[in-house]
Short mmCIF file of C-alpha atoms and ligand atoms in Angstrom, two decimals:
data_model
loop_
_atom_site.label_atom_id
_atom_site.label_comp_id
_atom_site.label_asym_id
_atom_site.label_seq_id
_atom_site.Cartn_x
_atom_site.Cartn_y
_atom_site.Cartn_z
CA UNK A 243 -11.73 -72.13 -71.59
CA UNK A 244 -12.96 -68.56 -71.03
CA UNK A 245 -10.81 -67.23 -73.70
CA UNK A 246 -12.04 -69.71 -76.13
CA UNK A 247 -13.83 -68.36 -78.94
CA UNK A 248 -15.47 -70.79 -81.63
CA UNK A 249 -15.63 -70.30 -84.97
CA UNK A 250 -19.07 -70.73 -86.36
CA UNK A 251 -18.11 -71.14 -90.25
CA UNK A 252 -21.05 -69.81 -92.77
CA UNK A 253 -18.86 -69.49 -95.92
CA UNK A 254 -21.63 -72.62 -97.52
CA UNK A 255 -24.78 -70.95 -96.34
CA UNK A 256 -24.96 -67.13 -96.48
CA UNK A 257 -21.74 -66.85 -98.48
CA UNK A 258 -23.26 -69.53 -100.69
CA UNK A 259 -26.56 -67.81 -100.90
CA UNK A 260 -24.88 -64.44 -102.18
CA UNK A 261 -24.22 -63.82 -105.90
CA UNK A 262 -21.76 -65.56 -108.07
CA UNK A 263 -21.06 -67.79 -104.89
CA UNK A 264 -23.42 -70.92 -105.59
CA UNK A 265 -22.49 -73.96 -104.97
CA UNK A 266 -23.71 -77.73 -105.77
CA UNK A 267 -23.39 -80.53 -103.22
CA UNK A 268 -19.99 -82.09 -104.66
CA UNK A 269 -18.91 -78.77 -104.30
CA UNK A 270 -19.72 -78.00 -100.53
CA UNK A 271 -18.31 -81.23 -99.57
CA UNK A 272 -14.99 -80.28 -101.26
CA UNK A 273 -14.96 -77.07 -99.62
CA UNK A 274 -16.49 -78.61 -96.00
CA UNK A 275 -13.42 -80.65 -96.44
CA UNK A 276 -10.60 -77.84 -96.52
CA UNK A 277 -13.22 -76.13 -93.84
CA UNK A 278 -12.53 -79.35 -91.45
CA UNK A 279 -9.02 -79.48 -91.87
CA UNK A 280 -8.99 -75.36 -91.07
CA UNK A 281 -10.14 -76.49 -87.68
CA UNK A 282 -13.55 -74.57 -87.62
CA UNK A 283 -16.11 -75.59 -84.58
CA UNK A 284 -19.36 -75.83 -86.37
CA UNK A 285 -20.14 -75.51 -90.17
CA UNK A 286 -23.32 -74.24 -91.23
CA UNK A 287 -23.89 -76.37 -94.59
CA UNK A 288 -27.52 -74.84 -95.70
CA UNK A 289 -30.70 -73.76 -95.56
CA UNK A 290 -32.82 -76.78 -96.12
CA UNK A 291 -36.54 -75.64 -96.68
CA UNK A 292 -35.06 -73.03 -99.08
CA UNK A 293 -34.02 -75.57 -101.60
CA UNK A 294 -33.25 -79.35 -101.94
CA UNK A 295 -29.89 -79.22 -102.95
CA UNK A 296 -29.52 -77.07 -99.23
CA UNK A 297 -31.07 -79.97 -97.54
CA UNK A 298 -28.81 -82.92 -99.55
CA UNK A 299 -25.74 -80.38 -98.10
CA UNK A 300 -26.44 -80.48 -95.08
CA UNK A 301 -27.16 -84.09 -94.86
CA UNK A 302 -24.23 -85.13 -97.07
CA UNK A 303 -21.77 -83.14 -94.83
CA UNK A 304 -23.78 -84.47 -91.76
CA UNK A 305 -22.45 -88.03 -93.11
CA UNK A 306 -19.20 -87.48 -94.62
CA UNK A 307 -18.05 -85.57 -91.53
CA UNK A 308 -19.82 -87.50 -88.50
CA UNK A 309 -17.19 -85.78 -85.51
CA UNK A 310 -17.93 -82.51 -86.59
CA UNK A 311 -20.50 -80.26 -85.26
CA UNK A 312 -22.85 -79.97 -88.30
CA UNK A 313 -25.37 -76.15 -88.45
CA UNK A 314 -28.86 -75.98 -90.39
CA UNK A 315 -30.72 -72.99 -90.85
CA UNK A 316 -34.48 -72.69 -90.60
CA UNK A 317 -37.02 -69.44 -89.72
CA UNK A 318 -38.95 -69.61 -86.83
CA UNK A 319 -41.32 -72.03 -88.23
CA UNK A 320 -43.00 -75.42 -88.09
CA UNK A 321 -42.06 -76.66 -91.29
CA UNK A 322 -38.32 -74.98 -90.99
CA UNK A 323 -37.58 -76.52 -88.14
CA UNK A 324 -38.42 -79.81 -89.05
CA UNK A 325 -37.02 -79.66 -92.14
CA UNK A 326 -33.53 -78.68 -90.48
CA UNK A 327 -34.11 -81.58 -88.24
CA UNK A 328 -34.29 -84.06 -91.13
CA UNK A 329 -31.62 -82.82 -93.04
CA UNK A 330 -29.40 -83.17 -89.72
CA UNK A 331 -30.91 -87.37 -88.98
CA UNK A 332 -27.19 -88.94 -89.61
CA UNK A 333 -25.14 -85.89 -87.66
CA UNK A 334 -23.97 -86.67 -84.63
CA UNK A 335 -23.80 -83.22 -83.39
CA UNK A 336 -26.22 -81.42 -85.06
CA UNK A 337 -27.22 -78.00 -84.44
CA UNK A 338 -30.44 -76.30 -85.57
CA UNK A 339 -29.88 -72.65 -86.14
CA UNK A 340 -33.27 -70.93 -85.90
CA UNK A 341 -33.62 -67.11 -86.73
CA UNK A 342 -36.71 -64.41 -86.34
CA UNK A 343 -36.04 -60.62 -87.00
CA UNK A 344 -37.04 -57.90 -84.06
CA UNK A 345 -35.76 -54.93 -85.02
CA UNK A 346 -39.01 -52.52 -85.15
CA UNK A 347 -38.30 -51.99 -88.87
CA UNK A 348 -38.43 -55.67 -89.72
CA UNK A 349 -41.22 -55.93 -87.73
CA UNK A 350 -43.45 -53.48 -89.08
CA UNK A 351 -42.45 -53.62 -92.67
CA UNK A 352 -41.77 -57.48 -93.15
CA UNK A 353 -42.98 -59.65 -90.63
CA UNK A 354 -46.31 -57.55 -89.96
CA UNK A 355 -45.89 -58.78 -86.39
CA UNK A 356 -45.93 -57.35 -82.88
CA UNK A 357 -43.40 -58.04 -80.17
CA UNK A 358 -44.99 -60.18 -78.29
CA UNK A 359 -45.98 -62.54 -81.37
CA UNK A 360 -42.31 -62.97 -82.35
CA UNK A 361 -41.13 -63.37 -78.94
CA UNK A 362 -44.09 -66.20 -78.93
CA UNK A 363 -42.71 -67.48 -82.67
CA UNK A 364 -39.08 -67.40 -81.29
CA UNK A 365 -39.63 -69.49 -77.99
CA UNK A 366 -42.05 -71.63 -79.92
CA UNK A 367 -39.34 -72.52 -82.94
CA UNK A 368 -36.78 -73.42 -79.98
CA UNK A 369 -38.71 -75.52 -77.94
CA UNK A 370 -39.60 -77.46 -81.48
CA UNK A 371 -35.93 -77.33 -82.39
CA UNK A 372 -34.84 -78.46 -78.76
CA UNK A 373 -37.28 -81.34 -79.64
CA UNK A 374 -35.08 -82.83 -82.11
CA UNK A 375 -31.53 -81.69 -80.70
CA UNK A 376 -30.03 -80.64 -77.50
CA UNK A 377 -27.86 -77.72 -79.45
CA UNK A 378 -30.02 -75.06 -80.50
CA UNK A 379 -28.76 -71.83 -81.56
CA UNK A 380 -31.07 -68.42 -81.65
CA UNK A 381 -30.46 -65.63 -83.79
CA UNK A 382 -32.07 -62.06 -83.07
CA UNK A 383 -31.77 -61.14 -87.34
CA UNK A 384 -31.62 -57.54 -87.66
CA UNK A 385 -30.13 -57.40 -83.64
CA UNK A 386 -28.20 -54.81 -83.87
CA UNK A 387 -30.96 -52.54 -84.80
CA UNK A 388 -33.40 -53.73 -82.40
CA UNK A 389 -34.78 -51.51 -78.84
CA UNK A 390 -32.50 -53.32 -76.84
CA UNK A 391 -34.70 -53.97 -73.79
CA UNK A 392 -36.45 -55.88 -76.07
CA UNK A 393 -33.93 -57.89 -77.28
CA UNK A 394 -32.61 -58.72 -73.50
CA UNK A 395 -36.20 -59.94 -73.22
CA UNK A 396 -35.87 -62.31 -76.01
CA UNK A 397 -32.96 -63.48 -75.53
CA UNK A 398 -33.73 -64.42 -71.61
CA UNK A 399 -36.87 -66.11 -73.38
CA UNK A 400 -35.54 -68.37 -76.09
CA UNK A 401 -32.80 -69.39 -73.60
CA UNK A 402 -35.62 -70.41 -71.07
CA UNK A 403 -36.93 -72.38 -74.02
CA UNK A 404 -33.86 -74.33 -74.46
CA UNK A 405 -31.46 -72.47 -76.63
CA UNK A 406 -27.90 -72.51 -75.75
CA UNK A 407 -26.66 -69.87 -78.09
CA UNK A 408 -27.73 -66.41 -78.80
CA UNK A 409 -26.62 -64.60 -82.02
CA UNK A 410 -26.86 -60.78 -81.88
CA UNK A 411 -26.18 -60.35 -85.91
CA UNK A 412 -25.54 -56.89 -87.34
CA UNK A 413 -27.62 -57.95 -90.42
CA UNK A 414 -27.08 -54.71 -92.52
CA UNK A 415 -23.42 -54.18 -91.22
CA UNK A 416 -24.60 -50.53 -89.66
CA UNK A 417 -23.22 -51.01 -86.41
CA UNK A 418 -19.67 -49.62 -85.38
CA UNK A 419 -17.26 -51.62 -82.77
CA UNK A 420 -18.34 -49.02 -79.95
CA UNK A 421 -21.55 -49.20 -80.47
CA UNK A 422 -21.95 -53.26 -81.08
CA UNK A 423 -19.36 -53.97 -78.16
CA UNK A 424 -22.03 -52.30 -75.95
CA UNK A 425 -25.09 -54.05 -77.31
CA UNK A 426 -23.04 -57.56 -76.96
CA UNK A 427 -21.73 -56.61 -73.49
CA UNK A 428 -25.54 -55.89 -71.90
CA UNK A 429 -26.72 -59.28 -73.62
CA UNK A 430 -23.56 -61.08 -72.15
CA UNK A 431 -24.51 -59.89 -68.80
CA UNK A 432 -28.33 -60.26 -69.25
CA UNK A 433 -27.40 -63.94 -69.80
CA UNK A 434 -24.39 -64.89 -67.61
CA UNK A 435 -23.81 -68.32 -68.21
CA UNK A 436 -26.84 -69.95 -69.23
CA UNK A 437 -25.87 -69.38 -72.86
CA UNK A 438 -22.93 -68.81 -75.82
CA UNK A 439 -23.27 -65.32 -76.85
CA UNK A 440 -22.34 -65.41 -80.83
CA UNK A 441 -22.26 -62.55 -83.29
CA UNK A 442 -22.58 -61.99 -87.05
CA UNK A 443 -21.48 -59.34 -88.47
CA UNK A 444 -21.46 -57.84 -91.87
CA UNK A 445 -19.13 -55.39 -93.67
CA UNK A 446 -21.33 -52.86 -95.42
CA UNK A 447 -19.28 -50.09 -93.47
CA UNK A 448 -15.97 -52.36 -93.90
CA UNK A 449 -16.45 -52.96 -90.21
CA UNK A 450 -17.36 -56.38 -89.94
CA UNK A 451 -14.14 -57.39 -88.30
CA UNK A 452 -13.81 -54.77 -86.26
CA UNK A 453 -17.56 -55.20 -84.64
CA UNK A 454 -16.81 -59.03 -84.35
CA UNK A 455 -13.52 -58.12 -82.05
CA UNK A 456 -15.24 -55.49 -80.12
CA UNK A 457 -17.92 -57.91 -79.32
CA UNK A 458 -15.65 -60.60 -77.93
CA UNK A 459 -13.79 -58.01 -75.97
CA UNK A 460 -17.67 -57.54 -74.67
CA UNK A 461 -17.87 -60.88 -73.50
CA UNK A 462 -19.17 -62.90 -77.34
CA UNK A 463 -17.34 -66.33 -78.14
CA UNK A 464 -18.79 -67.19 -80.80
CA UNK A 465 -18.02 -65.65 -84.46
CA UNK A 466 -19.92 -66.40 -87.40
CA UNK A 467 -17.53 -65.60 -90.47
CA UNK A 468 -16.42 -67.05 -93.82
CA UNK A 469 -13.50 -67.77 -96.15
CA UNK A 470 -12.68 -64.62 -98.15
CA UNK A 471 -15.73 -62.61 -96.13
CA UNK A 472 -18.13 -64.15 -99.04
CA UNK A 473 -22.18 -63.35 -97.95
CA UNK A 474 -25.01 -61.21 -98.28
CA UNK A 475 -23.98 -58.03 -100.14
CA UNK A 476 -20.66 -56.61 -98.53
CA UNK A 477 -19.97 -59.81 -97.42
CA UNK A 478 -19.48 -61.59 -93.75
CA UNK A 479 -16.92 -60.79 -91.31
CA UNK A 480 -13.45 -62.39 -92.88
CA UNK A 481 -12.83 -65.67 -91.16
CA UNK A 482 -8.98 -65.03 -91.98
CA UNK A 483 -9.00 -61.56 -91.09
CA UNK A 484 -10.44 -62.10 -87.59
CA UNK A 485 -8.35 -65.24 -86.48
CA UNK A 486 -5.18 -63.61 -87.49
CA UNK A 487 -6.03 -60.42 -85.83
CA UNK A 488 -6.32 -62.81 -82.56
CA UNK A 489 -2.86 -64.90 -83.92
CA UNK A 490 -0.73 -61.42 -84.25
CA UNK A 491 -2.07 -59.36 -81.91
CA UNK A 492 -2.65 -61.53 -79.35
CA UNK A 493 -1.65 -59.03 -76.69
CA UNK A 494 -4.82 -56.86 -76.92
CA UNK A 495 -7.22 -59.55 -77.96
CA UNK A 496 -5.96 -62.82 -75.87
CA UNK A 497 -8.05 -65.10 -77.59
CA UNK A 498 -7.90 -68.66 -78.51
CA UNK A 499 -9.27 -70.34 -81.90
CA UNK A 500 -9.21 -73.84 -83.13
CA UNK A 501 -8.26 -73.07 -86.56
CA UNK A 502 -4.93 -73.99 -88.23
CA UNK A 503 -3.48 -70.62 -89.79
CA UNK A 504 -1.33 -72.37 -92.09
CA UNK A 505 -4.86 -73.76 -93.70
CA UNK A 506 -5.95 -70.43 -94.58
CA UNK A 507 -4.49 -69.47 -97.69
CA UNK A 508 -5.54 -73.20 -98.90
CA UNK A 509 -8.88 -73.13 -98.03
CA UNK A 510 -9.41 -69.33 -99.54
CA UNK A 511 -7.76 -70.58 -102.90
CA UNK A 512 -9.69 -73.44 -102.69
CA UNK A 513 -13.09 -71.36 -102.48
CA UNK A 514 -11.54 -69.32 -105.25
CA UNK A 515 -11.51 -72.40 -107.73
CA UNK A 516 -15.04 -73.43 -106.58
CA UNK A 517 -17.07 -70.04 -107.01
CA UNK A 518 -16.66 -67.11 -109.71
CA UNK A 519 -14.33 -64.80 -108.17
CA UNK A 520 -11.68 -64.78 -105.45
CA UNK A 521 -10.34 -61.95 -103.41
CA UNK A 522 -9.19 -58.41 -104.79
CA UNK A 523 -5.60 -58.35 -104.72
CA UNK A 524 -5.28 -56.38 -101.77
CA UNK A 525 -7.17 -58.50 -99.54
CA UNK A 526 -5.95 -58.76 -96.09
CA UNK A 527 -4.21 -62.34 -94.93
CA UNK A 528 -5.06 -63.80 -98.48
CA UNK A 529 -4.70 -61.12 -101.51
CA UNK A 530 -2.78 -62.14 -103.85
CA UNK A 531 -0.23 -58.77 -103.10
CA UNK A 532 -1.20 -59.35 -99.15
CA UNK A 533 2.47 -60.60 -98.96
CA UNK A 534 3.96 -58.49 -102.42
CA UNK A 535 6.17 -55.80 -101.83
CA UNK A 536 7.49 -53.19 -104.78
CA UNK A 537 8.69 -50.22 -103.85
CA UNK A 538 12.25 -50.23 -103.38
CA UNK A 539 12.50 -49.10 -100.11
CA UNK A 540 10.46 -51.83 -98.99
CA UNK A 541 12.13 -54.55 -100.81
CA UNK A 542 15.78 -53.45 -99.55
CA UNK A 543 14.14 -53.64 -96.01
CA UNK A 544 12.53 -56.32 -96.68
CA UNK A 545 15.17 -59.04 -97.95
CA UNK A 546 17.46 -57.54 -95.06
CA UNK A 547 15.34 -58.74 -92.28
CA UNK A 548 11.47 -60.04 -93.29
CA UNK A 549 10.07 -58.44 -90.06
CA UNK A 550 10.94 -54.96 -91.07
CA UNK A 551 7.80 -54.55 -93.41
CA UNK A 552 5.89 -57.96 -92.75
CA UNK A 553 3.92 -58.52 -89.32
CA UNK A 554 2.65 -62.11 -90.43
CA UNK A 555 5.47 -64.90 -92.03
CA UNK A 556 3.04 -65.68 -94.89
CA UNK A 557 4.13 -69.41 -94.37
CA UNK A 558 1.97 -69.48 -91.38
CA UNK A 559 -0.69 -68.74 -93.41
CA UNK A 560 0.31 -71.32 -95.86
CA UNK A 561 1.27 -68.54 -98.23
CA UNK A 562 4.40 -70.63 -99.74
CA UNK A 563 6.45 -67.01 -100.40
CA UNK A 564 6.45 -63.28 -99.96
CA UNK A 565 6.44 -62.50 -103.43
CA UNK A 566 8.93 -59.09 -104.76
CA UNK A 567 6.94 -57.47 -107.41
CA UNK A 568 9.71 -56.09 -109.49
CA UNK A 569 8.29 -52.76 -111.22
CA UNK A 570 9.12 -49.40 -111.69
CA UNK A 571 9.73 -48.54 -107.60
CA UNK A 572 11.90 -51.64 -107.32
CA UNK A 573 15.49 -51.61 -106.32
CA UNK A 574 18.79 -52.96 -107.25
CA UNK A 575 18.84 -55.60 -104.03
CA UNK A 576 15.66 -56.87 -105.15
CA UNK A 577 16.48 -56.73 -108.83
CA UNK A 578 19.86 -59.01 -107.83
CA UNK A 579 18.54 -61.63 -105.86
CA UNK A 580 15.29 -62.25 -108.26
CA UNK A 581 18.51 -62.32 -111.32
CA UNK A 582 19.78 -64.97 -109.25
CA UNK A 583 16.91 -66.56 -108.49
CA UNK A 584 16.42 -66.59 -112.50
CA UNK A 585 20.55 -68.13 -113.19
CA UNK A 586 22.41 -64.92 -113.32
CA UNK A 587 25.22 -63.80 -111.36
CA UNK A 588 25.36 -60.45 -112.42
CA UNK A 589 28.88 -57.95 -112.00
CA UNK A 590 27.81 -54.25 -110.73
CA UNK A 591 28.20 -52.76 -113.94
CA UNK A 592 25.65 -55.61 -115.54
CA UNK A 593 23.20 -55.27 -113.03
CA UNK A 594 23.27 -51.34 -114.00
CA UNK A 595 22.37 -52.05 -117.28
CA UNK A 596 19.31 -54.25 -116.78
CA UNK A 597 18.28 -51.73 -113.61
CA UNK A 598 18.30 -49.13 -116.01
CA UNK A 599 16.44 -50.97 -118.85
CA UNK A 600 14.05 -52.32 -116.50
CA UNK A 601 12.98 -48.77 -114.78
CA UNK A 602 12.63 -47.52 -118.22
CA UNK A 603 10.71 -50.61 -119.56
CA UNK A 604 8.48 -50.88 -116.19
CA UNK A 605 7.36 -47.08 -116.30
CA UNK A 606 4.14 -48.54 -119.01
CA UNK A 607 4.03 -51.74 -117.29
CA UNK A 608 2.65 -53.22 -114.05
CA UNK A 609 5.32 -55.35 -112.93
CA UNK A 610 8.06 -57.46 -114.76
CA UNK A 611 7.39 -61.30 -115.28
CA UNK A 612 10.64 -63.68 -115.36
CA UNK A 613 11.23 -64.52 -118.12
CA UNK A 614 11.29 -60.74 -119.30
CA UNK A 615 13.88 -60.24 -116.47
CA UNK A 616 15.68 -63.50 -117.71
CA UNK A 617 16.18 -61.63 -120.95
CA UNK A 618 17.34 -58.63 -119.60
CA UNK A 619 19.97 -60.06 -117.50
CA UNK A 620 21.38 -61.91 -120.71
CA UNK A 621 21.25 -58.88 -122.29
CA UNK A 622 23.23 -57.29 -120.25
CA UNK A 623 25.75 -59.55 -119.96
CA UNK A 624 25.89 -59.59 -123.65
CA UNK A 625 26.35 -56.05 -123.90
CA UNK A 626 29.10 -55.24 -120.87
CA UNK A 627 30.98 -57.89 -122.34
CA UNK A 628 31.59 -56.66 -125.82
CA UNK A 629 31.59 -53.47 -124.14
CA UNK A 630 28.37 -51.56 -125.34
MN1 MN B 50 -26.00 -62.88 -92.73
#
């Protein structure tokens, strides 16, 4: 089990909570649904003292999906914490996620606090928590900014108080993997065994996958990610990205996951449908061109042996094809197959004729659709057999 990490899914509570991403309770439950089947180990489902549809989510998923380990998030505080608890009643495995920030900067600007009365809030809000459930998960917001013999300190203190997992989130995504994988490694060892070290990372640098992987090289097993990297701002680390970095390249990170790859594509279409935007084309794992190839070169490779310019079969991502672009880099081997594909069997000198009308047509275009490549082909069987 020591190479086991679990996937703590947030894609319906900070990726819910950022914009264009909100969702109603029908709506979580659809998605907790594909989320289940994925394989993730605990799903975060709100917030409940920040609204009341949060706390019907949580308790709706806590009922529809009793075997599954069921997260609520609440602040350090009295009513937070009980809150979480009530929301969680019919879960039976419910976690309460409690969170206090202690970087300096949080500290002095937001909270208005010193040290020792958020180490007193933190331990306080677990031993509350741990009075409702036995699974009670810490988070250190702002960690990865924070003096870090201070957050050692806390995190020895809420695990005293009954915590059994300690998230060390890069909040602002300002971290970098050497950096964070250094931070994570000294907590790992402050702690030993007495607790899950988890981490949360986000990807205002476009490093949130990177920092999550450095981190469990560091000793973390727990990753808090969602579908599509939805969340705060830039986003959370990319729950697709960072399983399929552990699938593929499982030689330099020999980790183990729950999830079921061919899910993924599913469940990020799925979140697609549900919020108001899905991934930019070029999105790792799940773009809708993660799997496209165009240039020429790349297609002739390509259809001669996948593995050439592919690392990942998209069908074990539940991609159902690699998809040929056909555009002004494509290639005749590309151009024949997707003619047959279409009906057309075409002689050399035909297939000429629609190659050349096609470059020519592509050059204002960005790619050909079928039925415009239907036409050509017909065309140019038309034409070589009167003779044109
Ligand atoms: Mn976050």
């Amino acid at each position: 089990m020591k190479n086991r990490v679990w996937i703590f899914d947030t894609t319906l509570r900070d990726g819910e909570q950022s914009p264009g991403c909100s969702m109603n309770v029908p709506e979580k439950l659809r998605m907790a649904a594909k989320l289940v089947e994925l394989g993730v180990d605990i799903l975060e489902a709100g917030f409940p003292i920040a609204s009341e549809g949060d706390f019907q989510a949580v308790d709706a998923v806590s009922r529809e999906f009793p075997w599954v380990q069921v997260a609520a998030l609440a602040r350090s505080m009295k009513l937070d914490v009980e809150r979480a608890a009530r929301s969680l009643e019919k879960a039976k495995r419910p976690r309460i996620h409690t969170f206090l920030a202690t970087s300096d900067i949080h500290l002095k600007h937001k909270l208005k606090k010193s040290r020792q009365e958020v180490l007193d809030a933190a331990v306080s809000a677990v031993e509350l928590a741990r009075s409702y459930v036995d699974d009670v998960e810490f988070s250190a917001e702002d960690g990865a900014r924070t003096d870090p013999d201070y957050l050692e300190q806390v995190s020895k203190a809420v695990v005293a108080a009954g915590a059994r997992t300690v998230n060390i989130p890069d909040t602002v995504g300002y971290s970098t993997p050497d950096e964070y994988g250094e931070l994570i490694g000294r907590i790992v060892k402050a702690l030993g065994d007495t607790a899950v070290v988890s981490v949360h990372c986000h990807d205002d640098l476009g490093l949130a996958v990177a920092n999550s992987l450095a981190a469990v090289k560091a000793g973390a097993r727990q990753i808090e990610c969602t579908i599509n990297g939805i969340g705060e701002r830039a986003g959370n680390c990319s729950l697709e990205e960072v399983v399929m970095v552990m699938k593929t390249r499982h030689d330099r990170y020999p980790y183990n996951t729950g999830i079921h790859a061919e899910h993924l594509y599913p469940a990020s279409q799925m979140l697609s449908s549900i919020i108001s935007f899905g991934p930019q084309p070029n999105k790792a794992i799940v773009g809708k061109n993660a799997f496209a190839h165009e240039a020429g070169i790349h297609q002739d490779g390509f259809l001669k042996e996948p593995t050439t310019y592919e690392i990942i079969n998209p069908k074990s991502v539940g991609v159902p094809e690699s998809r040929l672009v056909l555009g002004k880099h494509s290639g005749r081997h590309a151009l024949k197959n997707r003619c047959e594909d279409l009906g057309f069997h075409l002689s050399a000198a035909e297939l000429d004729v629609v190659y050349n009308e096609m470059t020519a047509l592509a050059d204002n275009k960005k790619g050909l659709m079928d039925d415009e490549i239907a036409a050509m082909a017909l065309r140019s069987q038309q034409a070589v057999a009167v003779g044109d």
